[in-house]
Coordinates of C-alpha atoms and ligand atoms in Angstrom, one line a residue:
X1 CA 173.2 88.3 33.5
X2 CA 176.6 89.5 34.8
X3 CA 177.0 91.9 37.6
X4 CA 178.6 95.2 36.5
X5 CA 181.2 96.5 38.8
X6 CA 181.6 100.3 39.3
X7 CA 183.8 101.8 36.5
X8 CA 182.4 99.3 33.8
X9 CA 182.2 100.9 30.4
X10 CA 179.4 99.9 28.1
X11 CA 179.7 101.3 24.5
X12 CA 177.0 102.1 22.0
X13 CA 176.1 105.2 19.8
X14 CA 175.7 108.5 21.6
X15 CA 173.0 111.0 21.0
X16 CA 173.4 114.5 22.3
X17 CA 176.3 116.7 23.6
X18 CA 175.8 116.7 27.4
X19 CA 176.6 113.9 29.7
X20 CA 174.1 113.0 32.5
X21 CA 174.2 110.9 35.7
X22 CA 171.0 109.2 37.0
X23 CA 169.7 106.0 38.4
X24 CA 168.9 103.1 36.2
X25 CA 165.2 102.4 35.7
X26 CA 164.6 99.4 33.6
X27 CA 161.3 99.5 31.7
X28 CA 159.3 96.6 33.0
X29 CA 157.8 93.9 30.8
X30 CA 154.1 94.6 30.1
X31 CA 151.4 93.3 32.4
X32 CA 150.0 89.9 31.6
X33 CA 146.4 90.0 30.0
X34 CA 143.8 87.5 30.8
X35 CA 143.7 84.6 28.2
X36 CA 141.1 84.2 25.5
X37 CA 137.6 83.8 26.8
X38 CA 133.9 83.5 25.8
X39 CA 131.3 86.0 26.9
X40 CA 128.2 85.2 29.0
X41 CA 125.6 85.7 26.2
X42 CA 125.3 89.5 26.1
X43 CA 126.8 90.2 22.6
X44 CA 125.3 93.6 22.3
X45 CA 126.8 94.6 25.6
X46 CA 130.2 93.3 24.4
X47 CA 130.0 95.3 21.2
X48 CA 129.4 98.4 23.3
X49 CA 132.3 97.6 25.7
X50 CA 134.5 97.1 22.6
X51 CA 133.5 100.6 21.1
X52 CA 134.0 102.2 24.4
X53 CA 137.4 100.6 24.8
X54 CA 138.6 101.6 21.3
X55 CA 137.4 105.0 21.8
X56 CA 139.4 105.2 25.1
X57 CA 142.6 104.1 23.4
X58 CA 142.0 106.5 20.5
X59 CA 141.8 109.3 23.2
X60 CA 145.1 108.1 24.6
X61 CA 146.7 108.4 21.1
X62 CA 145.3 111.9 20.8
X63 CA 147.1 112.8 24.1
X64 CA 150.3 111.3 22.9
X65 CA 150.1 113.1 19.7
X66 CA 149.7 116.4 21.5
X67 CA 152.5 115.6 23.8
X68 CA 154.9 114.4 21.2
X69 CA 154.6 117.6 19.0
X70 CA 157.1 118.0 16.3
X71 CA 158.4 114.8 14.9
X72 CA 155.7 112.1 16.0
X73 CA 152.2 113.6 15.9
X74 CA 151.5 112.3 12.3
X75 CA 152.6 108.7 13.5
X76 CA 149.8 108.7 16.2
X77 CA 147.3 110.1 13.8
X78 CA 148.0 107.1 11.4
X79 CA 147.9 104.7 14.2
X80 CA 144.5 106.0 15.3
X81 CA 143.1 105.6 11.8
X82 CA 144.2 101.9 11.8
X83 CA 142.8 101.4 15.3
X84 CA 139.4 102.8 14.3
X85 CA 139.1 101.2 11.0
X86 CA 135.5 100.0 10.5
X87 CA 136.4 96.8 8.6
X88 CA 138.6 95.9 11.6
X89 CA 135.8 96.5 14.0
X90 CA 133.3 94.5 11.8
X91 CA 135.7 91.5 11.9
X92 CA 135.8 91.8 15.7
X93 CA 132.0 92.1 15.8
X94 CA 131.8 88.8 13.9
X95 CA 134.1 87.1 16.6
X96 CA 131.9 88.5 19.4
X97 CA 128.9 87.0 17.5
X98 CA 130.5 83.7 17.6
X99 CA 130.9 83.9 21.2
X100 CA 134.2 85.5 22.1
X101 CA 134.4 88.3 24.7
X102 CA 135.1 91.9 23.5
X103 CA 138.9 91.8 24.6
X104 CA 139.4 88.3 22.8
X105 CA 137.5 89.4 19.8
X106 CA 139.5 92.5 18.9
X107 CA 142.8 90.7 19.6
X108 CA 141.7 87.9 17.2
X109 CA 140.5 90.5 14.6
X110 CA 143.9 92.3 14.6
X111 CA 145.8 89.0 14.5
X112 CA 143.8 88.0 11.4
X113 CA 145.6 90.8 9.6
X114 CA 148.8 88.8 9.9
X115 CA 147.7 86.5 7.2
X116 CA 146.5 89.2 4.9
X117 CA 149.4 91.3 5.1
X118 CA 152.2 88.6 5.4
X119 CA 155.3 89.7 3.5
X120 CA 154.5 93.4 3.4
X121 CA 157.3 94.6 5.5
X122 CA 156.1 98.2 5.8
X123 CA 152.6 97.1 6.9
X124 CA 154.3 94.5 9.2
X125 CA 155.8 97.4 11.2
X126 CA 152.4 99.1 11.6
X127 CA 151.0 95.7 12.5
X128 CA 153.4 95.6 15.5
X129 CA 152.0 99.0 16.7
X130 CA 148.4 98.0 16.0
X131 CA 149.0 94.7 18.1
X132 CA 150.3 96.8 21.0
X133 CA 147.1 99.0 20.7
X134 CA 144.9 95.8 20.6
X135 CA 146.5 94.7 23.9
X136 CA 145.8 98.2 25.2
X137 CA 142.1 97.8 24.2
X138 CA 142.0 94.5 25.9
X139 CA 143.8 95.9 29.0
X140 CA 141.3 98.7 29.3
X141 CA 138.4 96.3 29.1
X142 CA 140.1 94.0 31.8
X143 CA 141.0 97.1 34.1
X144 CA 144.7 96.5 33.7
X145 CA 147.1 99.6 33.5
X146 CA 149.4 99.5 30.5
X147 CA 151.6 102.5 30.8
X148 CA 155.5 102.4 31.2
X149 CA 155.0 103.6 34.7
X150 CA 157.9 105.8 34.6
X151 CA 158.9 107.8 37.7
X152 CA 157.8 111.5 37.7
X153 CA 160.4 112.9 40.3
X154 CA 164.1 112.1 40.7
X155 CA 166.7 111.7 37.9
X156 CA 166.5 108.5 36.0
X157 CA 168.2 106.9 33.1
X158 CA 165.6 104.6 31.5
X159 CA 166.9 101.5 29.9
X160 CA 165.0 99.2 27.4
X161 CA 165.2 97.3 24.3
X162 CA 164.1 100.2 22.0
X163 CA 161.2 102.7 22.5
X164 CA 158.3 103.1 20.2
X165 CA 156.6 106.5 19.5
X166 CA 154.0 105.7 22.1
X167 CA 156.8 105.0 24.6
X168 CA 158.8 108.1 24.0
X169 CA 155.7 110.3 24.2
X170 CA 155.5 108.9 27.9
X171 CA 158.9 110.1 29.1
X172 CA 158.4 112.3 32.1
X173 CA 160.6 115.2 33.5
X174 CA 162.4 112.6 35.6
X175 CA 163.9 111.0 32.6
X176 CA 167.3 112.5 32.3
X177 CA 168.9 109.9 30.0
X178 CA 168.0 107.0 27.9
X179 CA 169.9 103.8 27.0
X180 CA 168.6 101.3 24.4
X181 CA 170.0 97.8 23.7
X182 CA 168.9 98.0 20.1
X183 CA 168.2 100.9 17.8
X184 CA 170.6 103.0 15.7
X185 CA 171.5 106.7 14.9
X186 CA 168.1 106.9 12.9
X187 CA 166.0 105.1 15.3
X188 CA 162.9 106.7 16.7
X189 CA 164.5 106.8 20.2
X190 CA 167.6 108.7 18.8
X191 CA 165.5 111.2 16.8
X192 CA 163.1 111.9 19.7
X193 CA 166.1 112.2 22.3
X194 CA 168.0 114.5 19.9
X195 CA 164.9 116.7 19.3
X196 CA 164.1 116.8 23.1
X197 CA 167.8 117.1 24.1
X198 CA 167.8 114.1 26.3
X199 CA 171.4 112.4 26.4
X200 CA 171.1 108.9 25.2
X201 CA 173.1 105.9 24.1
X202 CA 171.6 103.6 21.6
X203 CA 172.6 100.4 20.1
X204 CA 174.3 99.2 23.4
X205 CA 173.9 95.4 23.6
X206 CA 175.7 95.3 27.1
X207 CA 172.8 97.4 28.6
X208 CA 171.1 94.1 29.2
X209 CA 173.2 93.9 32.4
X210 CA 172.0 97.2 33.9
X211 CA 169.8 96.8 36.7
X212 CA 167.4 99.2 38.7
X213 CA 169.1 101.3 41.3
X214 CA 172.5 101.4 39.8
X215 CA 174.0 104.9 39.1
X216 CA 175.2 105.5 35.7
X217 CA 176.8 108.1 33.7
X218 CA 175.3 108.5 30.1
X219 CA 178.3 110.0 28.1
X220 CA 177.0 110.4 24.6
X221 CA 180.1 112.4 23.3
X222 CA 182.2 109.4 24.4
X223 CA 179.5 106.9 23.0
X224 CA 179.5 105.2 26.4
X225 CA 177.8 104.6 29.7
X226 CA 180.0 104.4 32.7
X227 CA 178.7 102.4 35.6
X228 CA 178.9 104.4 38.8
X229 CA 180.5 107.2 36.8
X230 CA 180.1 110.9 37.6
X231 CA 180.2 114.1 35.8
X232 CA 184.0 114.5 36.1
X233 CA 184.4 111.4 33.8
X234 CA 182.4 112.8 31.0
X235 CA 184.0 113.1 27.7
X236 CA 184.1 116.9 27.1
X237 CA 182.0 118.2 24.2
X238 CA 184.1 120.4 22.2
X239 CA 183.1 123.9 23.3
X240 CA 183.3 125.8 19.9
X241 CA 184.5 129.3 20.2
X242 CA 182.9 131.4 17.4
X243 CA 185.4 133.0 15.1
X244 CA 182.8 134.6 13.0
X245 CA 179.1 135.6 13.3
X246 CA 178.1 133.3 10.3
X247 CA 178.9 129.7 9.9
X248 CA 181.2 128.7 7.0
X249 CA 178.2 127.1 5.2
X250 CA 174.5 127.8 5.9
X251 CA 172.6 125.7 8.4
X252 CA 169.1 125.1 7.4
X253 CA 166.4 123.2 9.5
X254 CA 164.4 120.1 8.8
X255 CA 160.7 120.4 9.1
X256 CA 157.6 118.0 8.6
X257 CA 154.6 120.2 9.8
X258 CA 153.2 123.8 10.3
X259 CA 154.2 123.4 14.1
X260 CA 157.9 122.5 12.9
X261 CA 158.0 125.4 10.7
X262 CA 156.9 127.8 13.4
X263 CA 159.5 126.3 15.8
X264 CA 162.2 126.3 13.2
X265 CA 161.6 130.2 12.7
X266 CA 162.5 130.6 16.4
X267 CA 166.0 129.3 15.6
X268 CA 168.9 130.8 13.7
X269 CA 168.3 128.5 10.8
X270 CA 169.0 129.9 7.3
X271 CA 165.7 128.6 5.8
X272 CA 164.6 125.0 5.6
X273 CA 166.7 122.3 4.0
X274 CA 164.2 119.6 4.0
X275 CA 160.4 119.8 4.2
X276 CA 159.2 116.2 4.5
X277 CA 155.8 116.6 2.7
X278 CA 154.6 113.2 3.3
X279 CA 154.4 113.7 7.0
X280 CA 151.3 115.7 6.1
X281 CA 149.6 112.8 4.6
X282 CA 150.4 109.7 6.9
X283 CA 146.8 109.5 8.1
X284 CA 145.0 110.8 5.0
X285 CA 142.8 108.1 3.5
X286 CA 141.5 110.2 0.6
X287 CA 143.7 112.2 -1.9
X288 CA 144.1 115.7 -0.6
X289 CA 142.7 118.2 -3.2
X290 CA 145.2 120.7 -4.8
X291 CA 143.3 123.5 -3.0
X292 CA 143.8 122.0 0.4
X293 CA 147.5 121.3 -0.4
X294 CA 148.0 124.8 -1.7
X295 CA 146.6 126.2 1.6
X296 CA 148.8 123.9 4.0
X297 CA 151.8 124.6 1.9
X298 CA 151.3 128.4 2.0
X299 CA 150.8 128.3 5.9
X300 CA 154.1 126.3 6.2
X301 CA 156.0 128.4 3.7
X302 CA 154.7 131.7 5.5
X303 CA 156.0 130.6 8.9
X304 CA 159.3 129.1 7.8
X305 CA 162.5 130.8 8.9
X306 CA 164.0 133.3 6.5
X307 CA 165.9 131.8 3.7
X308 CA 165.2 129.3 0.9
X309 CA 162.8 126.5 1.7
X310 CA 163.6 123.0 0.2
X311 CA 160.5 121.0 -0.4
X312 CA 160.7 117.4 -0.9
X313 CA 158.0 115.9 -3.2
X314 CA 156.2 112.9 -1.4
X315 CA 158.4 110.2 -0.2
X316 CA 155.8 107.6 0.4
X317 CA 156.4 103.8 0.7
X318 CA 158.6 101.7 2.8
X319 CA 158.8 103.1 6.3
X320 CA 156.3 105.7 5.4
X321 CA 153.0 104.2 4.1
X322 CA 150.4 106.9 3.0
X323 CA 146.9 105.5 3.1
X324 CA 145.4 107.3 0.0
X325 CA 148.1 106.0 -2.4
X326 CA 147.1 102.7 -3.2
X327 CA 150.5 101.0 -3.0
X328 CA 151.4 97.5 -3.9
X329 CA 152.2 95.0 -1.1
X330 CA 156.0 94.2 -1.7
X331 CA 158.3 91.6 -0.3
X332 CA 160.9 94.2 0.4
X333 CA 159.4 97.7 0.3
X334 CA 162.7 99.6 1.1
X335 CA 163.9 98.2 -2.3
X336 CA 160.5 98.8 -4.0
X337 CA 158.1 101.4 -5.1
X338 CA 158.9 104.3 -3.1
X339 CA 159.8 108.1 -3.3
X340 CA 160.1 109.1 -6.9
X341 CA 159.3 105.7 -8.2
X342 CA 155.7 106.5 -7.3
X343 CA 155.6 108.4 -10.5
X344 CA 154.7 105.2 -12.2
X345 CA 151.4 104.9 -10.8
X346 CA 150.8 108.3 -9.3
X347 CA 152.0 110.8 -11.7
X348 CA 149.0 113.1 -11.3
X349 CA 149.5 113.3 -7.6
X350 CA 153.1 114.5 -8.1
X351 CA 151.9 117.1 -10.6
X352 CA 149.2 118.2 -8.2
X353 CA 151.8 118.6 -5.6
X354 CA 154.2 120.8 -7.6
X355 CA 151.3 122.9 -9.0
X356 CA 149.8 123.6 -5.6
X357 CA 153.2 124.4 -4.3
X358 CA 153.6 126.9 -7.0
X359 CA 150.3 128.6 -5.8
X360 CA 151.7 128.7 -2.3
X361 CA 155.0 130.1 -3.6
X362 CA 153.3 132.8 -5.4
X363 CA 151.0 133.7 -2.6
X364 CA 153.8 134.0 -0.1
X365 CA 156.6 135.3 -2.2
X366 CA 159.0 132.8 -0.6
X367 CA 162.2 131.3 -2.4
X368 CA 161.2 127.7 -3.0
X369 CA 163.5 124.8 -4.1
X370 CA 162.0 121.4 -4.9
X371 CA 163.6 118.0 -4.8
X372 CA 162.6 114.4 -5.4
X373 CA 163.5 111.6 -3.1
X374 CA 164.8 108.2 -4.0
X375 CA 166.3 108.9 -7.4
X376 CA 168.5 106.1 -8.8
X377 CA 169.3 107.0 -12.4
X378 CA 170.1 110.3 -14.3
X379 CA 167.0 109.8 -16.5
X380 CA 164.8 109.8 -13.4
X381 CA 166.4 113.0 -12.2
X382 CA 166.1 114.8 -15.6
X383 CA 162.4 113.6 -15.7
X384 CA 161.8 115.2 -12.4
X385 CA 163.6 118.3 -13.4
X386 CA 161.6 118.8 -16.5
X387 CA 158.2 118.1 -14.5
X388 CA 159.3 120.6 -11.8
X389 CA 160.4 123.4 -14.1
X390 CA 157.1 123.0 -16.1
X391 CA 155.2 123.4 -12.9
X392 CA 156.6 126.4 -11.1
X393 CA 159.4 128.9 -10.7
X394 CA 161.6 126.6 -8.7
X395 CA 165.2 125.8 -8.3
X396 CA 165.2 122.1 -8.8
X397 CA 167.2 119.4 -7.3
X398 CA 167.2 115.7 -6.2
X399 CA 167.9 113.7 -3.1
X400 CA 171.0 111.6 -3.2
X401 CA 170.0 108.5 -1.3
X402 CA 171.3 105.7 -3.6
X403 CA 174.8 104.9 -4.3
X404 CA 173.8 104.6 -8.0
X405 CA 172.9 108.2 -8.2
X406 CA 175.9 109.1 -6.5
X407 CA 177.9 107.6 -9.4
X408 CA 175.9 109.4 -11.9
X409 CA 176.2 113.1 -10.9
X410 CA 178.6 114.0 -13.7
X411 CA 175.7 113.3 -16.2
X412 CA 173.5 115.9 -14.5
X413 CA 175.6 118.9 -15.2
X414 CA 173.3 121.7 -16.5
X415 CA 170.2 119.8 -15.5
X416 CA 170.1 120.4 -11.8
X417 CA 170.4 123.3 -9.6
X418 CA 171.3 121.4 -6.4
X419 CA 171.4 118.0 -4.7
X420 CA 170.7 117.2 -1.0
X421 CA 172.3 113.9 0.5
X422 CA 169.9 111.8 2.7
X423 CA 172.5 110.0 4.6
X424 CA 169.7 108.0 6.5
X425 CA 168.9 106.2 3.4
X426 CA 172.3 106.4 1.7
X427 CA 173.8 104.5 4.7
X428 CA 170.9 101.9 4.3
X429 CA 171.6 101.4 0.7
X430 CA 175.4 101.5 0.9
X431 CA 175.8 99.0 3.7
X432 CA 172.7 96.8 2.7
X433 CA 171.5 97.4 6.3
X434 CA 167.7 98.0 6.8
X435 CA 167.4 101.4 8.7
X436 CA 164.3 99.8 10.4
X437 CA 166.4 96.8 11.8
X438 CA 167.3 97.7 15.3
X439 CA 170.0 95.3 15.4
X440 CA 172.0 96.9 12.6
X441 CA 172.7 100.3 14.1
X442 CA 176.4 100.1 14.1
X443 CA 176.6 99.8 10.3
X444 CA 174.2 102.9 10.1
X445 CA 176.7 105.0 12.0
X446 CA 177.5 108.0 9.9
X447 CA 181.0 107.8 11.0
X448 CA 181.7 104.6 9.0
X449 CA 184.6 105.4 6.8
X450 CA 182.8 104.1 3.5
X451 CA 180.0 106.6 4.0
X452 CA 182.5 109.4 4.6
X453 CA 184.3 108.5 1.4
X454 CA 181.2 108.3 -0.5
X455 CA 180.3 111.8 0.7
X456 CA 183.6 113.0 -0.5
X457 CA 182.9 111.7 -4.1
X458 CA 179.3 113.2 -4.0
X459 CA 180.6 116.6 -2.9
X460 CA 183.5 116.8 -5.4
X461 CA 181.4 115.4 -8.3
X462 CA 178.6 117.9 -7.7
X463 CA 181.0 120.9 -7.6
X464 CA 182.6 119.6 -10.8
X465 CA 179.2 119.4 -12.4
X466 CA 178.3 122.9 -11.2
X467 CA 175.5 121.7 -8.9
X468 CA 175.1 123.0 -5.3
X469 CA 175.3 120.3 -2.7
X470 CA 173.9 119.9 0.8
X471 CA 173.2 117.2 3.3
X472 CA 170.0 116.8 5.2
X473 CA 170.2 113.4 6.8
X474 CA 170.5 113.0 10.6
X475 CA 174.2 113.0 10.3
X476 CA 174.2 116.7 9.6
X477 CA 172.6 117.3 13.1
X478 CA 175.9 116.1 14.6
X479 CA 178.0 119.5 15.0
X480 CA 181.4 117.6 14.5
X481 CA 180.1 115.8 11.6
X482 CA 178.8 119.0 10.1
X483 CA 182.3 120.3 10.1
X484 CA 183.5 117.2 8.3
X485 CA 180.7 117.9 5.7
X486 CA 181.8 121.5 5.1
X487 CA 185.4 120.3 4.7
X488 CA 184.4 117.7 2.2
X489 CA 183.0 120.6 0.1
X490 CA 179.2 120.5 0.9
X491 CA 177.6 124.0 0.4
X492 CA 175.0 123.7 3.1
X493 CA 173.7 121.5 5.8
X494 CA 170.1 120.9 7.3
X495 CA 169.6 119.8 10.9
X496 CA 166.9 118.7 13.2
X497 CA 165.5 121.9 14.8
X498 CA 167.0 121.3 18.1
X499 CA 170.4 121.0 16.6
X500 CA 170.6 124.1 14.5
X501 CA 172.2 126.1 17.2
X502 CA 174.8 123.6 18.0
X503 CA 175.7 123.0 14.4
X504 CA 175.9 126.6 13.8
X505 CA 178.3 127.2 16.7
X506 CA 180.6 124.5 15.3
X507 CA 180.5 125.9 11.8
X508 CA 181.2 129.4 13.1
X509 CA 184.2 128.1 15.1
X510 CA 186.3 127.0 12.1
X511 CA 187.6 128.4 8.9
X512 CA 186.9 126.4 5.7
X513 CA 190.6 125.6 5.5
X514 CA 190.4 124.1 9.1
X515 CA 187.3 122.1 8.1
X516 CA 189.1 120.7 5.1
X517 CA 191.9 119.5 7.4
X518 CA 189.3 117.9 9.6
X519 CA 187.8 116.2 6.7
X520 CA 191.2 114.7 5.6
X521 CA 191.6 113.3 9.1
X522 CA 188.1 111.6 8.7
X523 CA 189.0 110.2 5.2
X524 CA 192.1 108.6 6.6
X525 CA 190.3 106.5 9.3
X526 CA 189.5 102.8 8.8
X527 CA 186.9 102.3 11.4
X528 CA 183.8 104.4 12.6
X529 CA 185.1 104.7 16.0
X530 CA 188.5 105.8 15.0
X531 CA 187.0 108.3 12.4
X532 CA 184.9 109.8 15.2
X533 CA 187.7 110.1 17.8
X534 CA 190.4 111.3 15.4
X535 CA 187.9 114.1 14.2
X536 CA 187.0 115.0 17.9
X537 CA 190.8 115.2 18.7
X538 CA 191.5 117.3 15.6
X539 CA 188.6 119.6 16.6
X540 CA 189.7 119.9 20.2
X541 CA 193.1 121.1 19.1
X542 CA 191.4 123.9 17.1
X543 CA 188.9 124.8 20.0
Ligands
PEP1 C1 167.5 110.5 4.5 O1 167.1 109.5 4.0 O2 168.6 110.8 5.0 C2 166.4 111.6 4.6 C3 166.6 112.9 5.0 O3 165.1 111.2 4.2 P1 164.2 110.3 5.2 O4 164.9 110.1 6.6 O5 162.9 111.1 5.3 O6 164.0 109.0 4.5
MG2 MG1 165.4 109.2 2.8

């Protein structure tokens, strides 16, 4: 470890628009649990102890789910379901019967899943979370406290490798800033900090040298942390002065639940640009009947902000396993059966979804657009369009998330009403950089010139094909990037709810011609850093 002098600058990827100064608080390594041990002969008592401890940790997940709100509640529900799985409990009971105490038995039972799910990358991610929960169960049995132990008063910048959903839900009011060594622009930490307006720097390897007690400035606009820095050193976020009441292109909101829809309606969002329907199902073990689906869609449509509502059909698979869809275990699930490819084995579910959405559309009278995720060929897009048009009165589109479909848009003239670019996945597939790999954040930076140039191709090819185009990936939540998107020719953007206001301000402060000039600056850049700083400079001269 090196000692960092005052004034040292650590670089990474900034999240947010405001700089903040605080004292470094390094998240401590978790407490050590007692090693494996046998019980004293009371197997029945051990079983009771285990049930009680699982119940306790499940209750803790419930609390986290309530606190997390918006983006993460479904994640906790899915984890709770894994934790309370009866087969897992039975495996642990067998271990207790062979002599192990409750804590050891549960850890052994969870570890035994390793062999069963080896090679299934999506489940391996969940297994990491489940192992964390098994440690919590064991800790509860041994009377050990396992929280992050974050301070509750003062102003702290917390520093860690990366933060899981369970970690971020424990952030207290004293957490004014966050720095992670790993993680990228679409990591859980980034998404949560963005939605809670906590300034953050992710993907900052040099943060390993930050130690407790140092004062630091987290300067997200400058993509840096300044050791010993103060507010006067903060890179100024451009203060956009509105030139018009309305943004040059509509700004919609991304939602995944009824709560999100209600919250989005409190913003000035022009409708919903991405309703991630799979988030409703992350913890469902049985297929939700069409009537239940229609009811939940109707509630969400009714609550949504005024304007069109773009609903994405289920995007299960890879990072979003949905329990009731029996999905094959794959070596490389991000490149496997996910999104629209589910039609191979689950065609009926897709039809049910489109038909129940039509019931909800009729009931609410809302304007609904539907789109399919993970489309790779024009034939898939056409197959979806036919299915959707046969199921309801929708505008029909697809997500552009693969380089392959970006190169086939000309073949879709007259077939689609709109496309929406998912830059999170498009970056993953363009750069061959797993979006779940916390070490590859720099490649997933939306300011990468190759992404910007691919976006230009998508916007212009869509326009030539007479297809309306939008962007709903996380990149559209960055106000400066949203100006670039408008300048490239996109017809709308859809942002995380907390960013709708900032993105609207940016898009109300420039004319379309100015946005086009800014886009040219972005297209001329050769590195991500240069692209971002050139665009910010160009915007600063306009402000
Ligand atoms: C995307 O890939 O950019 C997107 C919006 O979809 P998701 O993040 O849900 O995969
Ligand atoms: Mg996607």
